[in-house]
Short mmCIF file of C-alpha atoms and ligand atoms in Angstrom, two decimals:
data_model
loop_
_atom_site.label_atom_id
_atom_site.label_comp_id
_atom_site.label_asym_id
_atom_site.label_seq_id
_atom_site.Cartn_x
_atom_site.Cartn_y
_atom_site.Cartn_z
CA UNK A 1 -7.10 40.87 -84.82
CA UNK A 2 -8.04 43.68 -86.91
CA UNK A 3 -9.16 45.07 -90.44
CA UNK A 4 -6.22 46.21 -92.81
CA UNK A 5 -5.79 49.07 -94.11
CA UNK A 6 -4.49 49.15 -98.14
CA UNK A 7 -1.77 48.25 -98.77
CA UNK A 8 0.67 51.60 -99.82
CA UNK A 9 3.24 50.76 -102.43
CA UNK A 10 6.26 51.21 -100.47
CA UNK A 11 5.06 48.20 -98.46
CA UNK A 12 3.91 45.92 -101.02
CA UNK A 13 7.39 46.54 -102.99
CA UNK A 14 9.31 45.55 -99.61
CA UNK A 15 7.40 42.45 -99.26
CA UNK A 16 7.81 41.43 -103.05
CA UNK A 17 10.99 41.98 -103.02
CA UNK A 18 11.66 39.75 -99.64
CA UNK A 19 9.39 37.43 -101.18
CA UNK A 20 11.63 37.26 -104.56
CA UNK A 21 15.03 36.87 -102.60
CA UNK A 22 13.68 34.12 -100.62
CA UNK A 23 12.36 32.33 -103.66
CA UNK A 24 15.92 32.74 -105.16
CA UNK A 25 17.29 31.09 -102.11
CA UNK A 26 15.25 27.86 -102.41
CA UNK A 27 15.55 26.24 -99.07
CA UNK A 28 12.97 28.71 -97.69
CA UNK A 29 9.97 28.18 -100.09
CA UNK A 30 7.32 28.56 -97.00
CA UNK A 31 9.40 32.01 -96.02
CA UNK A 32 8.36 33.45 -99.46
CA UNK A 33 4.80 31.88 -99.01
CA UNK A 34 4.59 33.52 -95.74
CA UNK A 35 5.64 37.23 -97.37
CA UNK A 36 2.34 37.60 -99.52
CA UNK A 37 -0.05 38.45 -96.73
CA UNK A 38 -3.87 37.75 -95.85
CA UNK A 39 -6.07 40.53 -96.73
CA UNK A 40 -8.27 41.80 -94.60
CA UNK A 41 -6.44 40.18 -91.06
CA UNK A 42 -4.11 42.07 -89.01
CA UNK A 43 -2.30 40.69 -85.62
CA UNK A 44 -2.10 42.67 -82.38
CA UNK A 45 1.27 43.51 -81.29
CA UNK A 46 2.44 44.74 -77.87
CA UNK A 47 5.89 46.04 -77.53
CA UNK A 48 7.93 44.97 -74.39
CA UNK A 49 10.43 48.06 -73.79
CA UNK A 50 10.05 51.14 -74.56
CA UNK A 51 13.43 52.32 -75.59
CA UNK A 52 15.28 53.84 -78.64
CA UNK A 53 14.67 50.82 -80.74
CA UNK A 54 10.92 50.83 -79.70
CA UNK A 55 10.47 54.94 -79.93
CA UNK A 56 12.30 55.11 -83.27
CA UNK A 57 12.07 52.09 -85.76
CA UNK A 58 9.38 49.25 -84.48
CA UNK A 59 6.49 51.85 -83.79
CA UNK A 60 6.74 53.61 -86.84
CA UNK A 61 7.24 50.56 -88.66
CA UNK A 62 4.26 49.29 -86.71
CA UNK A 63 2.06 52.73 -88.61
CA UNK A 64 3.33 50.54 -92.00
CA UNK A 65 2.18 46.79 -91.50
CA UNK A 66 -0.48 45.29 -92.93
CA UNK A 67 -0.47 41.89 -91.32
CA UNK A 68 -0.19 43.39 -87.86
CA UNK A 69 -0.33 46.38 -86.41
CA UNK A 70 0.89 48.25 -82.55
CA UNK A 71 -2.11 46.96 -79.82
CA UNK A 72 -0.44 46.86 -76.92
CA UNK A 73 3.16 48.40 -74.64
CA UNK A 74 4.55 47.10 -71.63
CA UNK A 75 6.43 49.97 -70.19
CA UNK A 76 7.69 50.58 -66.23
CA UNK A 77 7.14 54.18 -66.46
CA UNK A 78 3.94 55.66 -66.30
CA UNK A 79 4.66 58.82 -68.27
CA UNK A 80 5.69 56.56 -71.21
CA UNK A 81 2.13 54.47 -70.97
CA UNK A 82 0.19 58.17 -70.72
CA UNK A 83 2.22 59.46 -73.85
CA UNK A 84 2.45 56.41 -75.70
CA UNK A 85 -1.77 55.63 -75.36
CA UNK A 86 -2.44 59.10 -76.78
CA UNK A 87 0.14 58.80 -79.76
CA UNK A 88 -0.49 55.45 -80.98
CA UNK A 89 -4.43 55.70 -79.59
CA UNK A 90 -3.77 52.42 -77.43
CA UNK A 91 -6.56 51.26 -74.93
CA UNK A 92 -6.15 51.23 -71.22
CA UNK A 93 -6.56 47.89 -70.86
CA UNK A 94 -3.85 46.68 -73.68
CA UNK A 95 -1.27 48.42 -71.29
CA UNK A 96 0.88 47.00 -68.92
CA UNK A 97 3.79 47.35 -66.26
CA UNK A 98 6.28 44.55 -66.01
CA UNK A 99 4.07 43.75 -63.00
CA UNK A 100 0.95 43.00 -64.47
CA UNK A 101 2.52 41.66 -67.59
CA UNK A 102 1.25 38.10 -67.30
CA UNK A 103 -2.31 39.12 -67.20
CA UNK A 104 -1.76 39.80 -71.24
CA UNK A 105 -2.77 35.82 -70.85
CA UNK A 106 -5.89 36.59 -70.62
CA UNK A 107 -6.10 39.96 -73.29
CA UNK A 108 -7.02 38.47 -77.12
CA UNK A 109 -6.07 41.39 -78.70
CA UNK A 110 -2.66 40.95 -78.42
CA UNK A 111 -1.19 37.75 -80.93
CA UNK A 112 2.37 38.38 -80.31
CA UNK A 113 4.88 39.70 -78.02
CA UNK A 114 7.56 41.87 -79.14
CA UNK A 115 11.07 41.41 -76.44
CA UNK A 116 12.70 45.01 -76.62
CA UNK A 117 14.81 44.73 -73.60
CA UNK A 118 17.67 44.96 -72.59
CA UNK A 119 19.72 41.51 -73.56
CA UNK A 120 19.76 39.65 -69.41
CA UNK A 121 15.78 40.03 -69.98
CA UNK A 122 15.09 38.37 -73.40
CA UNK A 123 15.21 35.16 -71.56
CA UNK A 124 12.61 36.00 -68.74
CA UNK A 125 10.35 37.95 -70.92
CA UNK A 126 10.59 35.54 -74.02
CA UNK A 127 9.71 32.35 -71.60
CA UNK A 128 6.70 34.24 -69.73
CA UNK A 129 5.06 35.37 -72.86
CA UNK A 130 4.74 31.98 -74.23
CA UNK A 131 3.48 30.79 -70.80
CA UNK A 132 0.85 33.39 -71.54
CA UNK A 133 0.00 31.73 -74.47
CA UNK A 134 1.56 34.49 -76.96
CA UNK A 135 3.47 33.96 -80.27
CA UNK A 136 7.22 35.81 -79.72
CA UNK A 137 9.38 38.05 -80.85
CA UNK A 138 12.94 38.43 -79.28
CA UNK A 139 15.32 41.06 -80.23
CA UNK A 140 18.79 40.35 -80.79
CA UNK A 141 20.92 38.68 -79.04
CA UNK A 142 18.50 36.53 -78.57
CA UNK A 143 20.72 35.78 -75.31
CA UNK A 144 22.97 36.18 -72.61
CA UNK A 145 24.63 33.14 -74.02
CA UNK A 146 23.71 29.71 -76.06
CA UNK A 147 22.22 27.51 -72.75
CA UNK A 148 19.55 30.49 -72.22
CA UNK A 149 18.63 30.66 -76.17
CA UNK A 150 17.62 26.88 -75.60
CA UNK A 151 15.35 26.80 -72.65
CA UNK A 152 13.94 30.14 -74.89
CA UNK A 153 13.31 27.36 -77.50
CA UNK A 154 12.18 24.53 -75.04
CA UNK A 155 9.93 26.88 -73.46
CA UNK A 156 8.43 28.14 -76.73
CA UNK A 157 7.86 24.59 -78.24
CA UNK A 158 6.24 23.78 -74.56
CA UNK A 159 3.57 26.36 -75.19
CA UNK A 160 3.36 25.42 -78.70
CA UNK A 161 4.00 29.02 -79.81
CA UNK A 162 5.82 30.38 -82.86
CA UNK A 163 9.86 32.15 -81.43
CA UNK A 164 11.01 34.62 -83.69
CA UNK A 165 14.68 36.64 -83.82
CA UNK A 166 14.30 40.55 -84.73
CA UNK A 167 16.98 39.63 -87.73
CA UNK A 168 15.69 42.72 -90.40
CA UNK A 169 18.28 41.85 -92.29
CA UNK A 170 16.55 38.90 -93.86
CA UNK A 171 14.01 40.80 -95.28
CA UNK A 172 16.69 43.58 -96.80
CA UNK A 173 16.93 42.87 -100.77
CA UNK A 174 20.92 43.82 -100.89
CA UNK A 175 21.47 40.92 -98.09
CA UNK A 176 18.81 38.69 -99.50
CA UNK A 177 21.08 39.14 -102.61
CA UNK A 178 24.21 38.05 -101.08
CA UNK A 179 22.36 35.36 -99.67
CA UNK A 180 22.07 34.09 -102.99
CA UNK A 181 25.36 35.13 -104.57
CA UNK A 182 26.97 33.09 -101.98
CA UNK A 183 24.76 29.91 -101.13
CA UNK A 184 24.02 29.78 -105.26
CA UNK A 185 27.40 30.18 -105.95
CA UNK A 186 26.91 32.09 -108.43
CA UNK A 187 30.31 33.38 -108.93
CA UNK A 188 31.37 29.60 -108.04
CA UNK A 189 32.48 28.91 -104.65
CA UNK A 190 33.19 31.52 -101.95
CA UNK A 191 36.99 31.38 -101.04
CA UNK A 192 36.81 34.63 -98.51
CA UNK A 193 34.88 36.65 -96.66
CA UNK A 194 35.99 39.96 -94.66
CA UNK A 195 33.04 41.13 -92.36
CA UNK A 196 32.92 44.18 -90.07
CA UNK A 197 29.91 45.90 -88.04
CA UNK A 198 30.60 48.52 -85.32
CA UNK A 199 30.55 52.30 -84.53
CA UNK A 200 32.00 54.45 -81.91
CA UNK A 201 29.85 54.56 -78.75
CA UNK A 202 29.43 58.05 -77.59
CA UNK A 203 26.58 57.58 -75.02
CA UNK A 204 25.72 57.18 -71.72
CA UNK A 205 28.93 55.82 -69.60
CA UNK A 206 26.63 53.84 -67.50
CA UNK A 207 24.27 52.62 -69.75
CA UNK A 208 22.89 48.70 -69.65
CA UNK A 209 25.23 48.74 -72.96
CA UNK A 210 28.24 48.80 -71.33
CA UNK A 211 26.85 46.15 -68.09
CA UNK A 212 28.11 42.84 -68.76
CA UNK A 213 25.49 41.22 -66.50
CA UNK A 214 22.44 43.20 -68.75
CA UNK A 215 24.21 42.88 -72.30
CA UNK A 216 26.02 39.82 -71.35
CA UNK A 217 29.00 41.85 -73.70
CA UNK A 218 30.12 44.52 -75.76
CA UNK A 219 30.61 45.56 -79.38
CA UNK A 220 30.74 41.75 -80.63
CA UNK A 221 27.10 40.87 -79.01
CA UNK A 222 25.22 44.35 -80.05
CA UNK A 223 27.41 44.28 -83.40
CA UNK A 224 29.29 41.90 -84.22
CA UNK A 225 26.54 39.77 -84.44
CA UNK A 226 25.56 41.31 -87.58
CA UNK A 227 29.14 40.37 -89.10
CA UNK A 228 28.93 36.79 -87.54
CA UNK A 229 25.28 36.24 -89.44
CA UNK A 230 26.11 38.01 -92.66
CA UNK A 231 28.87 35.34 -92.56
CA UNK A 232 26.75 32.81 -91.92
CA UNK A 233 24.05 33.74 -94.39
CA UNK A 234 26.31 34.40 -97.68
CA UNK A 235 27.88 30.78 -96.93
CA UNK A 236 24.60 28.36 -96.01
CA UNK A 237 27.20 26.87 -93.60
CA UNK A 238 27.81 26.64 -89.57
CA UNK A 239 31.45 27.68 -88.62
CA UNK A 240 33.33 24.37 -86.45
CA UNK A 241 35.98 26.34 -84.55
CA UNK A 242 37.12 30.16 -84.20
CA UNK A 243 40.20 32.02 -82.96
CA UNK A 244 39.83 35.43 -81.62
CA UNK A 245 41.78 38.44 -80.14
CA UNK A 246 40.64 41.99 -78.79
CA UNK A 247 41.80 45.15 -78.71
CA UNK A 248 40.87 48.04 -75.59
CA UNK A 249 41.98 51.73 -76.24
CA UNK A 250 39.54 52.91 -73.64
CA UNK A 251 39.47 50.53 -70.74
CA UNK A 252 37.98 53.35 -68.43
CA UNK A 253 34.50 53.67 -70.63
CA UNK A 254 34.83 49.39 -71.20
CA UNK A 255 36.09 48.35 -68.21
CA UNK A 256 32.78 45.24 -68.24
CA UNK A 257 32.83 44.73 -71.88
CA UNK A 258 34.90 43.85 -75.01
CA UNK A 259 35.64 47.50 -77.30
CA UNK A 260 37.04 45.64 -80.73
CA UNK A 261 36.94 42.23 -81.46
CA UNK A 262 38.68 40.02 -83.89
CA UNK A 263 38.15 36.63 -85.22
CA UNK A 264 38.42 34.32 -87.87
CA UNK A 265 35.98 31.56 -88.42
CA UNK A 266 36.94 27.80 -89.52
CA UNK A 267 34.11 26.49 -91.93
CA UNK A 268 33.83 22.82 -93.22
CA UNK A 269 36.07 21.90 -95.48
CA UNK A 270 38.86 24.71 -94.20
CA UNK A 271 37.35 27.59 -95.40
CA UNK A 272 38.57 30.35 -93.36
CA UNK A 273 36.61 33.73 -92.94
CA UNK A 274 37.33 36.92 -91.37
CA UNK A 275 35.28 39.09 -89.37
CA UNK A 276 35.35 41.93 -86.16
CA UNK A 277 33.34 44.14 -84.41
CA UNK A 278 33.52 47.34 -82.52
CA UNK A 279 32.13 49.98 -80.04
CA UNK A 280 35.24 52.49 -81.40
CA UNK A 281 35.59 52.05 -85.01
CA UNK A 282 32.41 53.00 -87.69
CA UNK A 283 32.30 49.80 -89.61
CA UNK A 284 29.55 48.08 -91.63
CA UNK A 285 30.93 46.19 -94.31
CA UNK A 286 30.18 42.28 -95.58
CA UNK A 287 33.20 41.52 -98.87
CA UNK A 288 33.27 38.02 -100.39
CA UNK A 289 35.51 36.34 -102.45
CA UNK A 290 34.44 33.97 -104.66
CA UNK A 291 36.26 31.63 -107.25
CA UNK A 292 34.84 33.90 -110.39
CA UNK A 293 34.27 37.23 -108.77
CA UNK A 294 32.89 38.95 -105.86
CA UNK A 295 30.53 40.64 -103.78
CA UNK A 296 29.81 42.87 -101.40
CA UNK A 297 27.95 45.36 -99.35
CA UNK A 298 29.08 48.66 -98.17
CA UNK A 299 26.84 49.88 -96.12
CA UNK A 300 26.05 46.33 -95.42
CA UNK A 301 23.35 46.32 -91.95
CA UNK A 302 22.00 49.64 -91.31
CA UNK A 303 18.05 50.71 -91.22
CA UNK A 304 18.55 51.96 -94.95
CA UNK A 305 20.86 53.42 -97.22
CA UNK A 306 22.33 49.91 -97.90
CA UNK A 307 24.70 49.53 -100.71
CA UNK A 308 25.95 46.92 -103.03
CA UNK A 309 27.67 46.14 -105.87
CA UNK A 310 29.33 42.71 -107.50
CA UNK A 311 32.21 41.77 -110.12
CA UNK A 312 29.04 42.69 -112.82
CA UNK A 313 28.36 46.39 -111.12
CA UNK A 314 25.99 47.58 -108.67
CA UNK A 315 23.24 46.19 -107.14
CA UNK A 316 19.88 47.84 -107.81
CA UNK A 317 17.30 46.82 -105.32
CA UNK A 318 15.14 49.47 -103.22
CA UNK A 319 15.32 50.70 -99.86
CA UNK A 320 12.31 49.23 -97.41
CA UNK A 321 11.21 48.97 -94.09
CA UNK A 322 13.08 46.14 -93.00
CA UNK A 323 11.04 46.20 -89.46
CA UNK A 324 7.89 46.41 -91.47
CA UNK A 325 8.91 43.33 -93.48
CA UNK A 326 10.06 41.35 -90.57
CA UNK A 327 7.14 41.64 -88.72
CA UNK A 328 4.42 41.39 -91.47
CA UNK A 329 6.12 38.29 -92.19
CA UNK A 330 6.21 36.57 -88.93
CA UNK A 331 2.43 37.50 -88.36
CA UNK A 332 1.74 36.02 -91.37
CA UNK A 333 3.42 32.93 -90.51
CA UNK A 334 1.18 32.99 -87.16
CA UNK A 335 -1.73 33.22 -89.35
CA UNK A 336 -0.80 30.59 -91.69
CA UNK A 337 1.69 28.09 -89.63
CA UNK A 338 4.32 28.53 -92.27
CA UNK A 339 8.14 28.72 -90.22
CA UNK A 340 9.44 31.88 -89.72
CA UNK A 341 13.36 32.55 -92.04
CA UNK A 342 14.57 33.61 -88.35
CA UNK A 343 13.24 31.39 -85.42
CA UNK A 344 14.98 31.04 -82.02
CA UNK A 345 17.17 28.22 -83.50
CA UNK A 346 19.02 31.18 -85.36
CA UNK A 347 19.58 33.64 -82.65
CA UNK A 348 20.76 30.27 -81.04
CA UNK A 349 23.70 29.48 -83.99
CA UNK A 350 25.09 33.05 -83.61
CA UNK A 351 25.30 32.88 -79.58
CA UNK A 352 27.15 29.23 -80.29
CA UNK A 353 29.80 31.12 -81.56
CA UNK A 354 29.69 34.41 -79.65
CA UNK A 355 30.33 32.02 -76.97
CA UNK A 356 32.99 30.32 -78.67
CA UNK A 357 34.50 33.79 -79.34
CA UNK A 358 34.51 34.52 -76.02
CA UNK A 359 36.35 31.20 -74.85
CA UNK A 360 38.84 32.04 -77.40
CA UNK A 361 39.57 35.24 -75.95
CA UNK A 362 40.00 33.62 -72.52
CA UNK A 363 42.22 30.52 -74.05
CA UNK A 364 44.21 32.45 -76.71
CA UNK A 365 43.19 29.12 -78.72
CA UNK A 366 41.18 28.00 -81.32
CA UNK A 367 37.70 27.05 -79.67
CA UNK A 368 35.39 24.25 -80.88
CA UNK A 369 31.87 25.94 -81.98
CA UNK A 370 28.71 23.55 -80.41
CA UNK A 371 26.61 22.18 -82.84
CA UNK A 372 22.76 23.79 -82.41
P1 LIG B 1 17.25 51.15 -74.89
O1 LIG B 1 18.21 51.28 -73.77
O2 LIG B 1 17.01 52.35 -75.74
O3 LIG B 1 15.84 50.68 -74.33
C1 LIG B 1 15.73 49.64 -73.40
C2 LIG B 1 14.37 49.72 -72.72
O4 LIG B 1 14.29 48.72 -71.72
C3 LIG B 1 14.13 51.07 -72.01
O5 LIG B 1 12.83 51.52 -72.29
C4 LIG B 1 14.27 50.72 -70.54
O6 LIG B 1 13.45 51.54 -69.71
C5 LIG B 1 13.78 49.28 -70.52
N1 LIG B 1 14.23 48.51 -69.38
C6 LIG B 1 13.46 47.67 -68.67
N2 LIG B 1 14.15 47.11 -67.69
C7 LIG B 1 15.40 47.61 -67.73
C8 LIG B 1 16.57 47.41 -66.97
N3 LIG B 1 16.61 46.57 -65.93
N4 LIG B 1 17.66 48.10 -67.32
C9 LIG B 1 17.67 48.93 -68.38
N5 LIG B 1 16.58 49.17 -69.15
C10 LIG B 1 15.45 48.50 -68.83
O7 LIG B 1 17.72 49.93 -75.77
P2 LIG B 1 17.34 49.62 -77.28
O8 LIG B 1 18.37 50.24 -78.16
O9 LIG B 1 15.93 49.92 -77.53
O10 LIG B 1 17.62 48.04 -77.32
C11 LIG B 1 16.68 47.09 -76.84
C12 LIG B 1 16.91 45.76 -77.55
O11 LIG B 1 16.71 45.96 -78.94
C13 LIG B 1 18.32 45.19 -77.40
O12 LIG B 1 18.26 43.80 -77.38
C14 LIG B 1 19.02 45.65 -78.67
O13 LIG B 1 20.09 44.83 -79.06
C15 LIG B 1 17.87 45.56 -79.65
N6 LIG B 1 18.06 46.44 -80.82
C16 LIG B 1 17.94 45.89 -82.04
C17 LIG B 1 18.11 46.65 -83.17
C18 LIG B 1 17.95 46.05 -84.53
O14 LIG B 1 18.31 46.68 -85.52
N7 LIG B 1 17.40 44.84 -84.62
C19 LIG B 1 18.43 48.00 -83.03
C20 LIG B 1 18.53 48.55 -81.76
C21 LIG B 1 18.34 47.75 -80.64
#
């Protein structure tokens, strides 16, 4: 632990503003407890993975917390340790190699454990962390599939250590808002949703991206994902069955994983939604239906620059660090013991039906969805 800095506007407006969306939604009175923040406490952090997601959004997020802030990296390559210990002024002994990682057991400046990995490792990294007696973070998927998200859990609960999901997206005010709109139903009930994340991949050809045995899948688990939660969240509800198709234009560059994905999800009482994801189209749109009006967002799940408007006109909320939010609020809720908005058991729900989706594509059928 350390001393906080102040607090700079831009953050305390992000957290208010989670914290106001999450009172709105009701069911998660702790979450907006846990958004306020302890003076004067901050929680060591060590990233796991070193990557784009690390280099470009958690670190500098990491410059912005005030519950926690960047102690430690675990990194394979050397340079990255050298570079990363001068930029970031970490100690020698907070850094480690995937080697020496379990001796972070015995390190008390580091709280929590950040999983940046690529998606086979979540599992392995996720589990030995809590053996070492650290609080987790897991980026999304939280999986290669739904049996691996629950020994995650199991393992977690074991250690008696708080599991986290790296869902930002709960801490955005646009989707906080639809959140509301829809499980409120404010504009009565929701009758339809069309939901679609994706862009065109134009990277490496032989990147763990496009390795079904290190991403466990294509577009729909790096992407679709988004689409399947935004469903999930505007509703309140877990989809019972789903029907799916794909589509392959390049089957040279996706010859391991799935390129475009359709489905349509089957909700409780027959609600039917629609949703699809993509490594060749740019799409990033969440549109719902409701019986008095609608809502949607448009750009619905980037970093920023999200948009939204409803039957009444646009939405009006502010940009924030969504990675700032997400993590001041889970240290908090280390600090304090209130439950995380986003444990395991929610990276768990969407890999129920990403798995279902990916029976259906095998079947050509409608597939059942497990219960968590
Ligand atoms: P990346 O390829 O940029 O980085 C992956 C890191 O893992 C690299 O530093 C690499 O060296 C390291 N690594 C360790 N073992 C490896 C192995 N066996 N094979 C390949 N790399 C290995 O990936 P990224 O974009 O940083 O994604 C990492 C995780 O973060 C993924 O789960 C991804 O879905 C997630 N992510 C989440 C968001 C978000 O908005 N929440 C955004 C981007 C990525």
């Amino acid at each position: 632990m350390k001393t906080s800095p102040k607090l700079s506007r831009r953050n305390f407006i992000g957290l208010s503003m989670a914290g106001a969306g999450a009172l709105a939604l009701g069911s998660t009175v702790s979450a907006m407890a846990s958004c306020i923040g302890q003076p004067g406490k901050r929680l060591g952090i060590a990233l796991v993975g070193l990557g784009g997601y690390s280099i470009g959004q958690l670190a500098p997020a990491l410059q912005q917390t005030k519950n926690c802030y960047l102690a430690g990296i675990v990194t394979g390559t050397p340079a990255k340790a050298t570079e990363w210990a001068q930029k970031y002024n970490i100690p020698q002994k907070n850094i480690y190699n995937y080697q020496t990682f379990d001796h972070i057991a015995n390190n008390p400046d580091i709280d929590i454990v950040y999983v940046v990995l690529p998606v086979a490792l979540h599992k392995e990294y996720t589990i030995r962390a809590a053996k070492a007696g650290k609080h987790v973070i897991c980026e999304k998927p939280m999986a290669l599939n739904a049996a691996d998200c629950r020994e995650m859990i199991a393992a977690c609960k074991k250690a008696n250590r708080m599991l986290s999901i790296g869902y930002r997206l709960h801490f955005e005010p646009h989707n906080m808002e639809v959140m509301r709109l829809g499980q409120k139903q404010v504009f009565r009930k929701v009758t339809g949703i069309d939901n679609a994340n994706g862009f065109t991949y134009g990277g490496d050809p032989n990147a763990w991206r496009l390795n079904k045995a290190l991403a466990g899948g294509g577009g729909l688990m790096d992407m679709g994902i988004y689409a399947i939660q935004g469903t999930r969240y505007t509703l309140g509800m877990e989809p019972i069955s789903v029907m799916a198709t794909q589509e392959k234009t390049k089957p040279e560059l996706f010859k391991d994983v799935d390129e475009t994905v359709f489905w349509e999800l089957e909700f409780p009482g027959g609600l039917k939604t629609k949703g699809k994801s993509s490594y060749n189209h740019d799409w990033g749109y969440l549109k719902a239906q409701a019986e008095r009006g609608k809502f949607e967002l448009e750009p619905a799940y980037g970093y920023g620059g999200i948009q939204g408007k409803t039957s009444n006109g646009p939405m009006d909320f502010p940009q924030i660090n969504q990675q700032a939010a997400q993590m001041d609020d889970f240290a908090h809720c280390v600090m304090t013991g209130a439950h995380t908005r986003v444990p395991g058991e929610e990276g768990l729900k969407d890999m129920l039906v990403i798995d279902a989706i990916y029976r259906s594509l095998d079947t050509g059928k409608w597939e059942k969805i497990q219960k968590a």
